[in-house]
Amino acid sequence: MPFSTSIHDYEIDQLFRRFRRVIGDSNWRQRVKKLDEEIRGNKFLRHHHILANDIAYQLCHCSDLERQYGALPIGQVDLSPVYPALAFASHCLSTLKRMDAANRTRAIGRIQGAFRNPEDMRALQLEFTVGLHFAKRGHRLAWPELETGRDTYDLLVEDLGPTGLEIECKAVSEAKGRRISARQALEFWNLMQRDLMAATRELHGGLSIVITFPDKLPTSYAERKELAKVVARAIFSRQGQVCRQAAISIRDFDAQLLNGIDWNNTESGTRELIESITGTKNREVMITGLKGGGAVICVVQSSQDDSLFDAVQKTAKRAATRQLTGTRPGMILLEFGGMSPAGMVSLAEHDNTLGSAPTSLRRWASEFLSNCTDRDHIVGIGLLSRGTMTRPSSNGVTSSGSAYVFPRRNSSQWDDAFSGLFNQETEPTEHGPDNLGLSRQET
């Protein structure tokens, strides 16, 4: 059964009905119900939960529309917000059709379980997105891990090269390697919100609060609650404090610096501005506007470095030595969920600018590919951005993301068929990056 590469409007309602029957809408409904209960207890979790569980929320919206209209109301309601979920449903169903009864049951269980774990859901989406890319290039695909449960890698492009190409996909979230996750920070902000608001009620300017933990947040609720009160006392006194649990830094800033920020599009320059105000780098930040015109920026951070590259290196090494078989050529694809297509393009353009110092990602990829001891079978590493949805024509929607690929031509298993897998136009030097290409998903 070929992998579905497109969906037509007239198919959408039947597609959703089939997916609902096979997977069961209780999986996304129960997930959304649980998340909504958590949001009622902590309003700061809303954006985090909706973003991390977007497929569950979109399918829940489909279920609500079906109950209201009797079917998905094509042409009556804008369905573009649920296109990613419908694409995911299509990919699941076309993959399940390939399987025998036993493996189909096991795969359905994995799909159902992914609704309870955003990382598992993101991993499945990535596998299908990569599969779609190769299917659109006319290749035959197999999902060994999903279809048979025997091999431990994600995708086999059966007709690429003399023996096929094994691919292991890894979704790298923004939180990977962080000592303090976004959810932990949001829960702590909620805990100290009442004291924080009381301490800043009369504030008309800007106040930067940086809370630095020796390692991680205290696990004890009582300790975290007491720490919230210590923060409030530091704000009232406008003096930093150092206690057993954390060091608290307080400084004033000009709140008008925040006036020009487009809060609906905070990518361009916003993080740099916040980092310059707080004196921190790539940390969890909460910004609160006050009725009096003031603003509070609160940063929760660990004194330990966030070890993204350590985490990525461990992930890639495990994929090379324990998941890819080593008997065929293998490729590792890492999708960075916090990077936009434009961001990946910018990173690659920097690396390809004569005289520019290589980025950390390029240095890491080159070092990883230089080790031939236990990974000679690795023929390349690809860095993928997250996808963004565009409408190239009135009757088509495409989700595109940038790919920054490092081939390894000195591998004993290299074949020229592995060049230009993401539509590169020019050939790079050994261990250097290929040009950028696009991985497209049509709905």
Tab-separated table of C-alpha atoms in Angstrom:
chain	number	residue	atom	x	y	z
A	1	MET	CA	0.000	0.000	0.000
A	2	PRO	CA	1.630	3.331	-1.032
A	3	PHE	CA	2.135	6.054	1.547
A	4	SER	CA	-0.476	8.789	1.093
A	5	THR	CA	1.105	12.071	-0.006
A	6	SER	CA	-1.952	14.292	-0.379
A	7	ILE	CA	-5.517	14.720	0.832
A	8	HIS	CA	-8.418	16.173	-1.147
A	9	ASP	CA	-11.262	18.167	0.383
A	10	TYR	CA	-13.857	15.541	-0.464
A	11	GLU	CA	-11.853	12.922	1.475
A	12	ILE	CA	-11.543	14.857	4.733
A	13	ASP	CA	-14.776	13.791	6.430
A	14	GLN	CA	-14.381	10.091	5.632
A	15	LEU	CA	-10.724	10.255	6.611
A	16	PHE	CA	-11.592	11.604	10.037
A	17	ARG	CA	-14.384	9.052	10.512
A	18	ARG	CA	-12.034	6.157	9.694
A	19	PHE	CA	-9.374	7.459	12.024
A	20	ARG	CA	-11.908	7.956	14.816
A	21	ARG	CA	-13.176	4.389	14.409
A	22	VAL	CA	-9.696	2.841	14.326
A	23	ILE	CA	-8.017	4.872	17.080
A	24	GLY	CA	-11.005	5.976	19.191
A	25	ASP	CA	-11.837	9.596	19.904
A	26	SER	CA	-11.726	8.969	23.654
A	27	ASN	CA	-7.914	9.101	23.334
A	28	TRP	CA	-7.843	12.756	22.333
A	29	ARG	CA	-10.960	13.754	24.255
A	30	GLN	CA	-9.653	12.357	27.551
A	31	ARG	CA	-6.271	13.960	26.953
A	32	VAL	CA	-7.774	17.388	26.299
A	33	LYS	CA	-10.100	17.054	29.295
A	34	LYS	CA	-7.117	16.344	31.560
A	35	LEU	CA	-5.122	19.245	30.145
A	36	ASP	CA	-8.033	21.657	30.492
A	37	GLU	CA	-8.366	20.685	34.136
A	38	GLU	CA	-4.689	21.488	34.662
A	39	ILE	CA	-5.110	24.826	32.874
A	40	ARG	CA	-7.989	25.755	35.172
A	41	GLY	CA	-5.621	25.232	38.079
A	42	ASN	CA	-2.768	27.149	36.416
A	43	LYS	CA	-3.585	29.605	33.620
A	44	PHE	CA	0.092	29.835	32.674
A	45	LEU	CA	-0.039	26.267	31.342
A	46	ARG	CA	-2.550	27.113	28.601
A	47	HIS	CA	-0.160	28.090	25.803
A	48	HIS	CA	2.312	25.356	26.775
A	49	HIS	CA	-0.320	22.602	26.751
A	50	ILE	CA	-1.995	23.681	23.518
A	51	LEU	CA	1.337	23.921	21.716
A	52	ALA	CA	2.677	20.592	23.024
A	53	ASN	CA	-0.609	18.740	22.425
A	54	ASP	CA	-1.741	20.425	19.215
A	55	ILE	CA	-2.815	17.198	17.476
A	56	ALA	CA	-5.065	16.202	20.393
A	57	TYR	CA	-6.673	19.657	20.498
A	58	GLN	CA	-7.186	19.726	16.731
A	59	LEU	CA	-8.798	16.291	16.670
A	60	CYS	CA	-10.995	17.279	19.605
A	61	HIS	CA	-12.121	20.267	17.555
A	62	CYS	CA	-12.914	17.891	14.669
A	63	SER	CA	-15.008	15.751	17.022
A	64	ASP	CA	-16.890	18.828	18.215
A	65	LEU	CA	-17.577	19.949	14.637
A	66	GLU	CA	-18.774	16.474	13.676
A	67	ARG	CA	-21.207	16.426	16.591
A	68	GLN	CA	-22.464	19.910	15.753
A	69	TYR	CA	-22.860	19.471	11.976
A	70	GLY	CA	-23.132	15.695	11.611
A	71	ALA	CA	-19.954	15.713	9.501
A	72	LEU	CA	-16.906	17.904	9.092
A	73	PRO	CA	-18.404	21.063	7.524
A	74	ILE	CA	-16.214	21.392	4.427
A	75	GLY	CA	-16.778	24.781	2.816
A	76	GLN	CA	-18.792	26.083	5.782
A	77	VAL	CA	-16.047	26.368	8.401
A	78	ASP	CA	-12.357	27.151	7.992
A	79	LEU	CA	-10.687	23.790	8.586
A	80	SER	CA	-7.114	24.949	8.024
A	81	PRO	CA	-6.359	24.980	11.799
A	82	VAL	CA	-6.879	21.180	11.870
A	83	TYR	CA	-4.931	20.312	8.702
A	84	PRO	CA	-1.897	19.031	10.660
A	85	ALA	CA	-4.115	16.604	12.586
A	86	LEU	CA	-5.828	15.415	9.411
A	87	ALA	CA	-2.426	14.878	7.765
A	88	PHE	CA	-1.337	12.861	10.817
A	89	ALA	CA	-4.535	10.785	10.600
A	90	SER	CA	-3.930	10.104	6.906
A	91	HIS	CA	-0.363	8.975	7.525
A	92	CYS	CA	-1.411	6.701	10.376
A	93	LEU	CA	-4.137	5.028	8.337
A	94	SER	CA	-1.991	4.508	5.227
A	95	THR	CA	0.728	2.932	7.396
A	96	LEU	CA	-1.702	0.694	9.294
A	97	LYS	CA	-3.041	-0.698	6.001
A	98	ARG	CA	0.383	-2.205	5.290
A	99	MET	CA	0.435	-4.333	8.448
A	100	ASP	CA	-0.706	-7.772	9.445
A	101	ALA	CA	-3.253	-8.068	12.272
A	102	ALA	CA	-0.780	-8.526	15.144
A	103	ASN	CA	1.490	-5.631	14.199
A	104	ARG	CA	-1.500	-3.453	13.367
A	105	THR	CA	-2.844	-3.919	16.897
A	106	ARG	CA	0.539	-3.059	18.367
A	107	ALA	CA	0.914	0.022	16.158
A	108	ILE	CA	-2.561	1.249	17.093
A	109	GLY	CA	-1.510	0.979	20.730
A	110	ARG	CA	1.534	3.124	20.038
A	111	ILE	CA	-0.576	5.780	18.296
A	112	GLN	CA	-3.080	5.794	21.164
A	113	GLY	CA	-0.250	6.090	23.683
A	114	ALA	CA	1.260	9.043	21.815
A	115	PHE	CA	-1.723	11.188	22.792
A	116	ARG	CA	-0.610	10.876	26.409
A	117	ASN	CA	3.000	11.840	25.703
A	118	PRO	CA	3.795	14.889	23.521
A	119	GLU	CA	7.330	13.628	22.844
A	120	ASP	CA	6.003	10.354	21.439
A	121	MET	CA	3.485	12.257	19.306
A	122	ARG	CA	6.179	14.558	17.941
A	123	ALA	CA	8.340	11.507	17.141
A	124	LEU	CA	5.510	9.893	15.151
A	125	GLN	CA	4.819	13.122	13.267
A	126	LEU	CA	8.478	13.436	12.375
A	127	GLU	CA	8.672	9.849	11.123
A	128	PHE	CA	5.659	10.417	8.882
A	129	THR	CA	6.967	13.781	7.634
A	130	VAL	CA	10.290	12.240	6.643
A	131	GLY	CA	8.480	9.289	5.069
A	132	LEU	CA	6.312	11.700	3.102
A	133	HIS	CA	9.386	13.484	1.785
A	134	PHE	CA	10.817	10.258	0.372
A	135	ALA	CA	7.440	8.995	-0.843
A	136	LYS	CA	7.001	12.160	-2.883
A	137	ARG	CA	10.386	11.438	-4.452
A	138	GLY	CA	8.986	8.087	-5.622
A	139	HIS	CA	10.740	5.763	-3.159
A	140	ARG	CA	9.426	2.573	-1.528
A	141	LEU	CA	9.184	2.802	2.248
A	142	ALA	CA	8.932	0.524	5.259
A	143	TRP	CA	8.584	1.390	8.947
A	144	PRO	CA	10.480	-1.486	10.604
A	145	GLU	CA	9.989	-0.388	14.210
A	146	LEU	CA	6.323	0.483	13.777
A	147	GLU	CA	5.387	-2.352	11.402
A	148	THR	CA	7.281	-5.318	12.845
A	149	GLY	CA	8.579	-4.327	16.268
A	150	ARG	CA	11.831	-6.165	15.537
A	151	ASP	CA	14.255	-3.594	14.121
A	152	THR	CA	14.696	-0.508	16.246
A	153	TYR	CA	15.122	2.197	13.596
A	154	ASP	CA	12.235	4.247	12.199
A	155	LEU	CA	12.299	4.210	8.423
A	156	LEU	CA	13.780	2.103	5.622
A	157	VAL	CA	13.958	3.646	2.145
A	158	GLU	CA	14.055	0.294	0.413
A	159	ASP	CA	15.145	1.332	-3.086
A	160	LEU	CA	17.745	3.987	-2.235
A	161	GLY	CA	21.278	2.749	-2.877
A	162	PRO	CA	22.319	-0.886	-3.343
A	163	THR	CA	20.766	-2.173	-0.086
A	164	GLY	CA	18.444	0.636	0.995
A	165	LEU	CA	18.921	3.455	3.500
A	166	GLU	CA	18.040	3.148	7.183
A	167	ILE	CA	16.839	6.370	8.806
A	168	GLU	CA	16.466	7.138	12.499
A	169	CYS	CA	14.447	10.273	13.305
A	170	LYS	CA	14.871	12.226	16.533
A	171	ALA	CA	12.673	15.140	17.594
A	172	VAL	CA	14.737	17.557	19.677
A	173	SER	CA	12.457	19.741	21.770
A	174	GLU	CA	13.404	23.153	23.124
A	175	ALA	CA	13.476	21.591	26.602
A	176	LYS	CA	15.951	18.834	25.742
A	177	GLY	CA	18.890	18.967	28.128
A	178	ARG	CA	17.359	21.739	30.240
A	179	ARG	CA	17.800	21.524	34.000
A	180	ILE	CA	14.501	23.360	34.480
A	181	SER	CA	11.758	22.550	31.987
A	182	ALA	CA	9.173	25.029	30.726
A	183	ARG	CA	6.431	23.231	32.649
A	184	GLN	CA	8.377	23.335	35.918
A	185	ALA	CA	8.985	27.058	35.450
A	186	LEU	CA	5.284	27.671	34.667
A	187	GLU	CA	4.225	25.780	37.777
A	188	PHE	CA	6.629	27.807	39.916
A	189	TRP	CA	5.441	31.098	38.412
A	190	ASN	CA	1.885	30.138	39.213
A	191	LEU	CA	2.912	29.330	42.786
A	192	MET	CA	4.443	32.740	43.375
A	193	GLN	CA	1.976	34.760	41.267
A	194	ARG	CA	-0.118	36.070	44.170
A	195	ASP	CA	2.903	37.212	46.178
A	196	LEU	CA	4.526	38.629	43.055
A	197	MET	CA	1.476	40.695	42.122
A	198	ALA	CA	1.118	41.987	45.680
A	199	ALA	CA	4.770	43.037	45.710
A	200	THR	CA	4.554	44.889	42.378
A	201	ARG	CA	1.066	46.439	42.655
A	202	GLU	CA	2.361	50.026	42.680
A	203	LEU	CA	5.159	49.459	40.179
A	204	HIS	CA	5.238	51.933	37.273
A	205	GLY	CA	8.624	51.036	35.789
A	206	GLY	CA	10.229	47.762	34.853
A	207	LEU	CA	11.540	45.145	37.254
A	208	SER	CA	13.803	42.244	36.308
A	209	ILE	CA	13.824	39.253	38.679
A	210	VAL	CA	16.300	36.432	38.093
A	211	ILE	CA	16.018	33.354	40.308
A	212	THR	CA	19.060	31.082	40.020
A	213	PHE	CA	18.995	27.574	41.478
A	214	PRO	CA	22.159	25.596	42.211
A	215	ASP	CA	20.802	22.824	39.992
A	216	LYS	CA	17.057	22.227	39.714
A	217	LEU	CA	13.847	23.458	41.312
A	218	PRO	CA	13.088	22.001	44.765
A	219	THR	CA	10.843	18.964	44.474
A	220	SER	CA	9.037	19.672	47.741
A	221	TYR	CA	5.891	21.805	47.418
A	222	ALA	CA	6.553	23.316	50.847
A	223	GLU	CA	10.063	24.365	49.799
A	224	ARG	CA	8.811	25.928	46.576
A	225	LYS	CA	6.047	27.770	48.414
A	226	GLU	CA	8.501	29.150	50.961
A	227	LEU	CA	10.850	30.199	48.184
A	228	ALA	CA	8.009	32.133	46.511
A	229	LYS	CA	7.634	34.145	49.724
A	230	VAL	CA	11.387	34.804	49.815
A	231	VAL	CA	11.138	36.177	46.264
A	232	ALA	CA	8.268	38.441	47.302
A	233	ARG	CA	10.289	39.803	50.245
A	234	ALA	CA	13.216	40.504	47.931
A	235	ILE	CA	10.904	42.450	45.599
A	236	PHE	CA	9.429	44.488	48.441
A	237	SER	CA	12.921	45.413	49.658
A	238	ARG	CA	14.265	45.831	46.090
A	239	GLN	CA	17.351	43.937	47.216
A	240	GLY	CA	18.721	40.663	45.969
A	241	GLN	CA	18.957	37.740	48.336
A	242	VAL	CA	20.855	34.489	48.564
A	243	CYS	CA	19.279	31.606	50.439
A	244	ARG	CA	19.808	27.863	50.568
A	245	GLN	CA	17.463	27.137	47.670
A	246	ALA	CA	18.384	29.952	45.263
A	247	ALA	CA	20.018	33.313	44.568
A	248	ILE	CA	17.586	36.134	43.738
A	249	SER	CA	18.726	39.106	41.675
A	250	ILE	CA	16.590	42.275	41.429
A	251	ARG	CA	17.189	45.153	39.024
A	252	ASP	CA	15.145	47.998	37.519
A	253	PHE	CA	14.828	48.617	33.794
A	254	ASP	CA	12.968	51.000	31.494
A	255	ALA	CA	9.575	49.374	30.857
A	256	GLN	CA	9.222	51.384	27.622
A	257	LEU	CA	11.816	49.069	26.082
A	258	LEU	CA	8.997	46.516	25.745
A	259	ASN	CA	6.624	48.854	23.885
A	260	GLY	CA	7.753	47.888	20.399
A	261	ILE	CA	7.393	44.126	20.839
A	262	ASP	CA	4.862	42.335	18.638
A	263	TRP	CA	3.627	39.753	21.133
A	264	ASN	CA	2.062	37.727	18.307
A	265	ASN	CA	5.464	37.345	16.660
A	266	THR	CA	8.188	37.381	19.268
A	267	GLU	CA	10.942	35.654	17.279
A	268	SER	CA	12.687	38.651	15.762
A	269	GLY	CA	14.945	40.344	18.302
A	270	THR	CA	12.686	39.772	21.321
A	271	ARG	CA	14.819	37.134	23.020
A	272	GLU	CA	17.939	39.241	22.519
A	273	LEU	CA	16.193	42.226	24.140
A	274	ILE	CA	15.016	40.195	27.139
A	275	GLU	CA	18.446	38.652	27.556
A	276	SER	CA	20.078	42.096	27.518
A	277	ILE	CA	17.661	43.327	30.209
A	278	THR	CA	18.023	40.301	32.490
A	279	GLY	CA	21.639	39.414	31.832
A	280	THR	CA	20.674	35.796	31.121
A	281	LYS	CA	21.022	33.543	28.077
A	282	ASN	CA	18.375	31.206	26.653
A	283	ARG	CA	16.401	30.722	29.875
A	284	GLU	CA	12.723	30.334	30.798
A	285	VAL	CA	11.129	33.804	30.979
A	286	MET	CA	7.746	35.145	32.087
A	287	ILE	CA	6.766	38.757	31.252
A	288	THR	CA	3.817	40.347	33.073
A	289	GLY	CA	2.307	43.748	32.319
A	290	LEU	CA	0.912	45.737	35.246
A	291	LYS	CA	-2.107	48.051	35.454
A	292	GLY	CA	0.075	50.972	36.476
A	293	GLY	CA	2.051	50.712	33.235
A	294	GLY	CA	4.947	48.786	34.708
A	295	ALA	CA	6.239	45.379	33.746
A	296	VAL	CA	7.902	42.443	35.466
A	297	ILE	CA	10.311	40.093	33.732
A	298	CYS	CA	10.953	36.962	35.774
A	299	VAL	CA	13.624	34.421	34.822
A	300	VAL	CA	13.960	31.000	36.410
A	301	GLN	CA	17.308	29.379	35.678
A	302	SER	CA	19.840	26.838	36.870
A	303	SER	CA	23.457	27.730	37.577
A	304	GLN	CA	24.332	24.570	35.641
A	305	ASP	CA	24.601	24.878	31.876
A	306	ASP	CA	21.651	23.638	29.847
A	307	SER	CA	23.320	20.709	28.115
A	308	LEU	CA	21.484	20.682	24.753
A	309	PHE	CA	24.515	19.540	22.799
A	310	ASP	CA	25.382	16.890	25.372
A	311	ALA	CA	21.821	15.581	25.133
A	312	VAL	CA	21.852	15.697	21.316
A	313	GLN	CA	25.213	13.939	21.183
A	314	LYS	CA	24.023	11.143	23.466
A	315	THR	CA	20.838	10.792	21.415
A	316	ALA	CA	22.716	10.613	18.109
A	317	LYS	CA	25.336	8.197	19.461
A	318	ARG	CA	22.664	5.846	20.767
A	319	ALA	CA	20.855	5.995	17.406
A	320	ALA	CA	24.074	5.153	15.549
A	321	THR	CA	25.180	2.274	17.760
A	322	ARG	CA	21.986	0.786	19.183
A	323	GLN	CA	19.152	1.563	16.754
A	324	LEU	CA	20.567	1.575	13.229
A	325	THR	CA	21.708	-1.957	12.410
A	326	GLY	CA	25.124	-1.163	10.927
A	327	THR	CA	24.529	-3.695	8.150
A	328	ARG	CA	23.148	-1.016	5.806
A	329	PRO	CA	23.925	2.674	5.275
A	330	GLY	CA	22.202	4.787	7.902
A	331	MET	CA	21.235	8.427	8.324
A	332	ILE	CA	20.226	10.322	11.477
A	333	LEU	CA	17.712	13.163	11.121
A	334	LEU	CA	17.307	15.580	14.034
A	335	GLU	CA	14.339	17.943	14.035
A	336	PHE	CA	14.818	21.006	16.251
A	337	GLY	CA	11.331	21.972	17.426
A	338	GLY	CA	12.416	25.425	18.559
A	339	MET	CA	13.874	26.433	15.197
A	340	SER	CA	11.844	27.936	12.365
A	341	PRO	CA	12.628	27.235	8.690
A	342	ALA	CA	14.022	30.769	8.399
A	343	GLY	CA	16.188	30.165	11.471
A	344	MET	CA	17.664	27.019	9.942
A	345	VAL	CA	18.326	28.886	6.687
A	346	SER	CA	20.063	31.658	8.640
A	347	LEU	CA	22.205	29.120	10.489
A	348	ALA	CA	23.279	27.419	7.264
A	349	GLU	CA	23.943	30.718	5.488
A	350	HIS	CA	26.185	31.761	8.374
A	351	ASP	CA	28.133	28.504	8.126
A	352	ASN	CA	28.525	28.969	4.376
A	353	THR	CA	29.728	32.573	4.601
A	354	LEU	CA	33.438	32.761	3.950
A	355	GLY	CA	35.351	33.748	7.077
A	356	SER	CA	32.488	33.076	9.518
A	357	ALA	CA	33.189	30.944	12.562
A	358	PRO	CA	31.247	27.665	12.298
A	359	THR	CA	28.132	27.382	14.429
A	360	SER	CA	27.992	24.955	17.342
A	361	LEU	CA	25.709	22.631	15.369
A	362	ARG	CA	28.121	22.456	12.457
A	363	ARG	CA	31.099	21.810	14.744
A	364	TRP	CA	29.190	19.067	16.529
A	365	ALA	CA	28.031	17.398	13.294
A	366	SER	CA	31.551	17.445	11.858
A	367	GLU	CA	33.041	15.968	15.031
A	368	PHE	CA	30.350	13.291	15.194
A	369	LEU	CA	30.911	12.225	11.587
A	370	SER	CA	34.701	12.185	12.023
A	371	ASN	CA	34.441	9.235	14.441
A	372	CYS	CA	34.642	6.048	12.371
A	373	THR	CA	35.168	3.635	15.257
A	374	ASP	CA	31.562	2.587	15.792
A	375	ARG	CA	29.660	4.578	13.187
A	376	ASP	CA	31.241	3.967	9.788
A	377	HIS	CA	27.791	3.029	8.513
A	378	ILE	CA	26.487	6.559	9.111
A	379	VAL	CA	26.370	8.285	5.711
A	380	GLY	CA	25.015	11.592	6.939
A	381	ILE	CA	23.292	13.736	9.530
A	382	GLY	CA	20.391	16.037	8.715
A	383	LEU	CA	19.229	18.962	10.859
A	384	LEU	CA	15.574	19.782	10.258
A	385	SER	CA	13.534	22.802	11.252
A	386	ARG	CA	9.931	22.570	12.337
A	387	GLY	CA	7.395	22.904	9.535
A	388	THR	CA	5.301	25.952	8.717
A	389	MET	CA	2.073	25.899	6.743
A	390	THR	CA	1.679	27.920	3.557
A	391	ARG	CA	-0.910	28.072	0.746
A	392	PRO	CA	0.985	28.064	-2.577
A	393	SER	CA	-2.279	27.967	-4.550
A	394	SER	CA	-5.987	28.439	-3.987
A	395	ASN	CA	-6.548	24.675	-3.801
A	396	GLY	CA	-3.446	23.503	-1.988
A	397	VAL	CA	-1.815	23.755	1.426
A	398	THR	CA	1.822	22.839	1.987
A	399	SER	CA	3.817	22.458	5.177
A	400	SER	CA	7.488	23.148	4.521
A	401	GLY	CA	10.622	23.044	6.611
A	402	SER	CA	14.308	23.572	5.947
A	403	ALA	CA	16.864	20.760	5.979
A	404	TYR	CA	20.583	21.306	6.623
A	405	VAL	CA	22.375	18.091	5.646
A	406	PHE	CA	25.935	16.914	6.368
A	407	PRO	CA	26.889	13.986	4.087
A	408	ARG	CA	29.694	11.577	4.889
A	409	ARG	CA	31.226	10.487	1.634
A	410	ASN	CA	34.172	8.657	3.200
A	411	SER	CA	31.877	6.036	4.744
A	412	SER	CA	32.552	2.555	3.366
A	413	GLN	CA	28.789	2.307	2.746
A	414	TRP	CA	28.447	5.605	0.898
A	415	ASP	CA	26.680	5.585	-2.477
A	416	ASP	CA	26.156	8.490	-4.855
A	417	ALA	CA	22.396	7.926	-4.550
A	418	PHE	CA	22.633	9.538	-1.087
A	419	SER	CA	23.634	12.914	-2.564
A	420	GLY	CA	20.968	15.589	-2.810
A	421	LEU	CA	18.336	13.773	-0.745
A	422	PHE	CA	16.764	17.109	0.209
A	423	ASN	CA	16.947	18.739	-3.213
A	424	GLN	CA	20.412	20.227	-2.928
A	425	GLU	CA	21.607	21.883	-6.112
A	426	THR	CA	25.373	21.845	-5.558
A	427	GLU	CA	27.791	19.335	-4.169
A	428	PRO	CA	29.545	20.161	-0.876
A	429	THR	CA	32.985	19.185	0.252
A	430	GLU	CA	33.476	16.123	2.413
A	431	HIS	CA	31.920	16.550	5.889
A	432	GLY	CA	30.605	19.948	4.831
A	433	PRO	CA	26.931	20.902	4.622
A	434	ASP	CA	24.767	20.310	1.586
A	435	ASN	CA	22.675	23.223	0.421
A	436	LEU	CA	19.257	23.756	1.912
A	437	GLY	CA	16.262	21.852	0.687
A	438	LEU	CA	12.633	21.558	1.640
A	439	SER	CA	10.688	18.713	3.158
A	440	ARG	CA	7.070	19.228	2.096
A	441	GLN	CA	3.820	17.883	3.438
A	442	GLU	CA	0.666	18.496	1.424
A	443	THR	CA	-2.862	18.444	2.723
